[in-house]
Tab-separated table of C-alpha atoms in Angstrom:
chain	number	residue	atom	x	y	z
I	1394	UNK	CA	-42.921	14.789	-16.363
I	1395	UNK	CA	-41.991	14.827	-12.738
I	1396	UNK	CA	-40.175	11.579	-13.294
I	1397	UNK	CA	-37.884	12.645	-16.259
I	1398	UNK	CA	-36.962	16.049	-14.440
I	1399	UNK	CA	-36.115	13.829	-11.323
I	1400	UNK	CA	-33.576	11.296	-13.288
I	1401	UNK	CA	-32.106	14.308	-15.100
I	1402	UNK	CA	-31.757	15.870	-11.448
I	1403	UNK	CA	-30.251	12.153	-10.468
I	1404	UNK	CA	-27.644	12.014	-13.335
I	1405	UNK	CA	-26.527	15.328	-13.383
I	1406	UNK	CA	-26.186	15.113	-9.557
I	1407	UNK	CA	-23.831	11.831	-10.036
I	1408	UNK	CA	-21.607	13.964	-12.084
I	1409	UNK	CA	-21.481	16.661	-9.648
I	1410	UNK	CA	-20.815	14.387	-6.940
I	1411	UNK	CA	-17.862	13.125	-9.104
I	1412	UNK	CA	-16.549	17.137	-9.340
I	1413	UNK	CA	-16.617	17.132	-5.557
I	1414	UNK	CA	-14.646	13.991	-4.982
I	1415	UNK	CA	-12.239	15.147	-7.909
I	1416	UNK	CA	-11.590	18.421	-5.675
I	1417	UNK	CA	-11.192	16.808	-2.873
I	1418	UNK	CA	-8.543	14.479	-4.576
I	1419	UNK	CA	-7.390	17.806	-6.452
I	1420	UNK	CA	-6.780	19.540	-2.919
I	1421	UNK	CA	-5.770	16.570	-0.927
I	1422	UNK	CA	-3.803	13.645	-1.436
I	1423	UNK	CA	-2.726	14.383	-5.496
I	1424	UNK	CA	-0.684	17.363	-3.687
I	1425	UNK	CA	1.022	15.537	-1.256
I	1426	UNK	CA	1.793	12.313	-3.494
I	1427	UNK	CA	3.126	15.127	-5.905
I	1428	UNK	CA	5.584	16.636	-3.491
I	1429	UNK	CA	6.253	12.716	-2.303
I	1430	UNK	CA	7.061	11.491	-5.900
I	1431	UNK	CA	9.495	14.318	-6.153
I	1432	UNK	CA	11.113	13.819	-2.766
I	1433	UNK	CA	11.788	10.262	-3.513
I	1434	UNK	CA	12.773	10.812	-7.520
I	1435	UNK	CA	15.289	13.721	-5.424
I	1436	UNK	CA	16.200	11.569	-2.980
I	1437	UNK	CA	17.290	8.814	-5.592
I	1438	UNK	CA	19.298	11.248	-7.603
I	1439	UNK	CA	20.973	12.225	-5.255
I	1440	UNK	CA	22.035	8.891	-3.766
I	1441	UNK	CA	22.233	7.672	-6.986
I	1442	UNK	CA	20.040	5.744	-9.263
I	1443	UNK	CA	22.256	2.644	-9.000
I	1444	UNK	CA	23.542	3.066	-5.446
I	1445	UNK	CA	19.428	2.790	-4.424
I	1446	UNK	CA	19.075	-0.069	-7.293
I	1447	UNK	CA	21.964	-1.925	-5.983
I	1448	UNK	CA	20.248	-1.510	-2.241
I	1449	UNK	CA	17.153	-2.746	-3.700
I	1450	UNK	CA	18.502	-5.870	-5.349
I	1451	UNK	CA	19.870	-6.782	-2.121
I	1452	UNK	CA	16.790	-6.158	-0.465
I	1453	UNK	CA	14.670	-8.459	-3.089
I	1454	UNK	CA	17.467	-11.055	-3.599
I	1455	UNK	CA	16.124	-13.724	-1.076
I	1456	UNK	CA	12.603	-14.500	-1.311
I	1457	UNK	CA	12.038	-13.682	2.473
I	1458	UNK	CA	13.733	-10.219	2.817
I	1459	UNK	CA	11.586	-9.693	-0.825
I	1460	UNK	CA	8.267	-10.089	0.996
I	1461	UNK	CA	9.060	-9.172	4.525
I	1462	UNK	CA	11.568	-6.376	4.804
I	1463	UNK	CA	11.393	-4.589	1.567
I	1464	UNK	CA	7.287	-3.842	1.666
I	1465	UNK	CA	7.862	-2.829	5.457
I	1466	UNK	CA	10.436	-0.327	4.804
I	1467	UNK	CA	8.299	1.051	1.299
I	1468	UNK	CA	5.194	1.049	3.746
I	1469	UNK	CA	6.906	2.906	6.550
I	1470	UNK	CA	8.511	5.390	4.580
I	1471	UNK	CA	6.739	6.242	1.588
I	1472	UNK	CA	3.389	4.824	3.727
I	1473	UNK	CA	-0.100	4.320	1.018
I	1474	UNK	CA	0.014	4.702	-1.447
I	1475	UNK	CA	3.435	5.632	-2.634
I	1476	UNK	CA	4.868	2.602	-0.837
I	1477	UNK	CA	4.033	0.730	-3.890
I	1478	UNK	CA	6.790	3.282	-6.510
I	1479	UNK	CA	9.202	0.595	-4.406
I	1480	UNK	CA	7.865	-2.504	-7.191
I	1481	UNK	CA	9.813	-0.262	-9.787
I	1482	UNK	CA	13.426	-1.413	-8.012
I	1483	UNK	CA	11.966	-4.912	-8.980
I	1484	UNK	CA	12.426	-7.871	-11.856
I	1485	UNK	CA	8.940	-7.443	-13.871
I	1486	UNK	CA	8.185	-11.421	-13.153
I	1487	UNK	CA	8.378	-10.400	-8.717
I	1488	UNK	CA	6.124	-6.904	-9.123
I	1489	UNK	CA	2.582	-8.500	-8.611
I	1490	UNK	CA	3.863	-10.194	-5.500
I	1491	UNK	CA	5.290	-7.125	-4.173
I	1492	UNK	CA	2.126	-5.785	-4.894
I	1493	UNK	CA	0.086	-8.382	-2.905
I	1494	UNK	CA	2.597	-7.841	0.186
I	1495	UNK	CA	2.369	-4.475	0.470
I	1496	UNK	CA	-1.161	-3.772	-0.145
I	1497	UNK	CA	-1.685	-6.483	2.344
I	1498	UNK	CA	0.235	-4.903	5.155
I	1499	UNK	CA	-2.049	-1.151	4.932
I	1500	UNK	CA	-3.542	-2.234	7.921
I	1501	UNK	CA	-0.748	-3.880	10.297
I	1502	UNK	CA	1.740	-1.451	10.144
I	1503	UNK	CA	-1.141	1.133	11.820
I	1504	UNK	CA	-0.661	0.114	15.490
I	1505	UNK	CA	2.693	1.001	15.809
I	1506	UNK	CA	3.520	3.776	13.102
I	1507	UNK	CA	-0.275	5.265	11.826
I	1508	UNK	CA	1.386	7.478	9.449
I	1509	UNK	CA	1.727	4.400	7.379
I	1510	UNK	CA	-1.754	4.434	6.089
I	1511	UNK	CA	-3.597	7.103	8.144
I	1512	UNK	CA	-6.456	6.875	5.770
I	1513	UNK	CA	-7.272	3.509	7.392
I	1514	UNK	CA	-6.501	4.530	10.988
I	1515	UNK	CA	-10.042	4.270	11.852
I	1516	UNK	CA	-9.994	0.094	11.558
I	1517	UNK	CA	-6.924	0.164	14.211
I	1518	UNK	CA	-9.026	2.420	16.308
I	1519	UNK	CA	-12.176	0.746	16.306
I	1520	UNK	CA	-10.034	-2.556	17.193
I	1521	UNK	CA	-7.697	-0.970	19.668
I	1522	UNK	CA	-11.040	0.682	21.617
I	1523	UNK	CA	-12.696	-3.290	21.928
I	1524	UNK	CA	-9.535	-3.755	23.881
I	1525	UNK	CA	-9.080	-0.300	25.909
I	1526	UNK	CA	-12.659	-0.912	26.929
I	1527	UNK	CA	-11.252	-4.473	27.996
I	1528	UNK	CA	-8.882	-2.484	30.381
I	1529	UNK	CA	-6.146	-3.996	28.522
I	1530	UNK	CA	-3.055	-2.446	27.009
I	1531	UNK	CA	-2.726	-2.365	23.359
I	1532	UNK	CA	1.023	-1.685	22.555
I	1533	UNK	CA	1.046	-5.416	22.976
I	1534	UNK	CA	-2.004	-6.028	20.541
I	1535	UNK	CA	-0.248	-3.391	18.210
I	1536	UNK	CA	2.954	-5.359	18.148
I	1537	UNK	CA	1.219	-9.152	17.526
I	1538	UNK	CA	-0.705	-7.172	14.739
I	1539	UNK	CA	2.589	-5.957	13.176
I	1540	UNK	CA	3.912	-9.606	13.137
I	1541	UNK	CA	1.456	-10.966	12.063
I	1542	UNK	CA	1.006	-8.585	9.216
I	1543	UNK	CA	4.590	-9.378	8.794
I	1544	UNK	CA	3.806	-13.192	8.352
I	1545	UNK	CA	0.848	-13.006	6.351
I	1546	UNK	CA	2.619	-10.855	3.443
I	1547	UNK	CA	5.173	-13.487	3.435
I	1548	UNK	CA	2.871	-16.351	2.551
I	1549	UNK	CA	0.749	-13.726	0.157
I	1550	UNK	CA	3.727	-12.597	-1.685
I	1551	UNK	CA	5.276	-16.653	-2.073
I	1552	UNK	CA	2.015	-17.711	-3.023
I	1553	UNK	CA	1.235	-14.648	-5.359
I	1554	UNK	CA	4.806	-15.231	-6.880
I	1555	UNK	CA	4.167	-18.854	-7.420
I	1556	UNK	CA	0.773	-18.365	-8.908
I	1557	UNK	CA	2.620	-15.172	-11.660
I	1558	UNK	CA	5.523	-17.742	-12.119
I	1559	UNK	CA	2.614	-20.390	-13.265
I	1560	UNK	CA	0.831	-18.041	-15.341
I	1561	UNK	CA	4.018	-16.559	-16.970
I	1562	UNK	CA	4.662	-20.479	-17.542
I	1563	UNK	CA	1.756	-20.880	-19.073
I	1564	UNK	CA	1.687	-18.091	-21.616
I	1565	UNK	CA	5.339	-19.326	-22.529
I	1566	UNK	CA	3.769	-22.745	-23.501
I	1567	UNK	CA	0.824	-21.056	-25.571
């Protein structure tokens, strides 16, 4: 008896768990992504929807500036997650690339600007404090870790692209 009284303790306790997490999402980040979502929707508006379109196709026109500069600038200022509402400016056949690029660069763009992903500041810190303890400086650490960020969603989003652009080939053929 002591057993089935324990696993109805257990499930009922997973659900509560959920009910705290939800809360936690409920009074946390849904909030802010909220008043985020309706800066930016403001923000294109009043710009204009095809003045910011325009920018973007600029932006994603080369396949370099598509997976260097455009995820940087969604990352730093929209940061995680809302850096990703930038893959809506794109062609449907480049939006799991962009994807890939800027999931990819969560992490680098925390040594210079944390409000980027401050949810994930503690892997910068824990890195950054190998090197304090070093008695080395780690503005230059911060800045290899932002090019090479940089770099590395380059050759994820070319390789992601080519890897959609075979897929997308391959449904064609089917």
């Amino acid at each position: 008896m002591d057993f089935l009284a324990n696993l109805a303790e257990g499930f009922i306790g997973l659900f509560n768990a959920g009910g705290a997490t939800f809360m936690g999402l409920v009074t946390g980040i849904i909030p802010t992504l909220v008043v985020l979502i309706t800066f930016v929707n403001s923000i294109i508006m009043i710009v204009g929807e095809e003045k910011v379109e325009g920018f973007a196709q600029k932006m994603t026109g080369n396949i370099i500036t598509r997976y260097t500069v455009f995820p940087v600038i969604a990352m730093f200022f929209l940061t995680n997650p809302m850096a990703y509402s930038f893959g809506k400016f794109l062609e449907e056949k480049y939006k799991p690339a962009f994807y890939d690029a800027a999931v990819s660069f969560c992490h680098p763009i925390t040594g210079l600007f944390p409000h980027g992903n401050p949810g994930e500041l503690f892997v910068w810190l824990g890195i950054s404090s190998g090197i304090t303890e070093l008695g080395l400086s780690i503005a230059g650490l911060a800045v290899r870790y932002f090019l090479v960020g940089v770099v590395v969603i380059l050759i994820r989003g070319i390789v992601t692209e080519k890897i959609t652009f075979m897929m997308i080939a391959r449904k064609e053929v089917n």
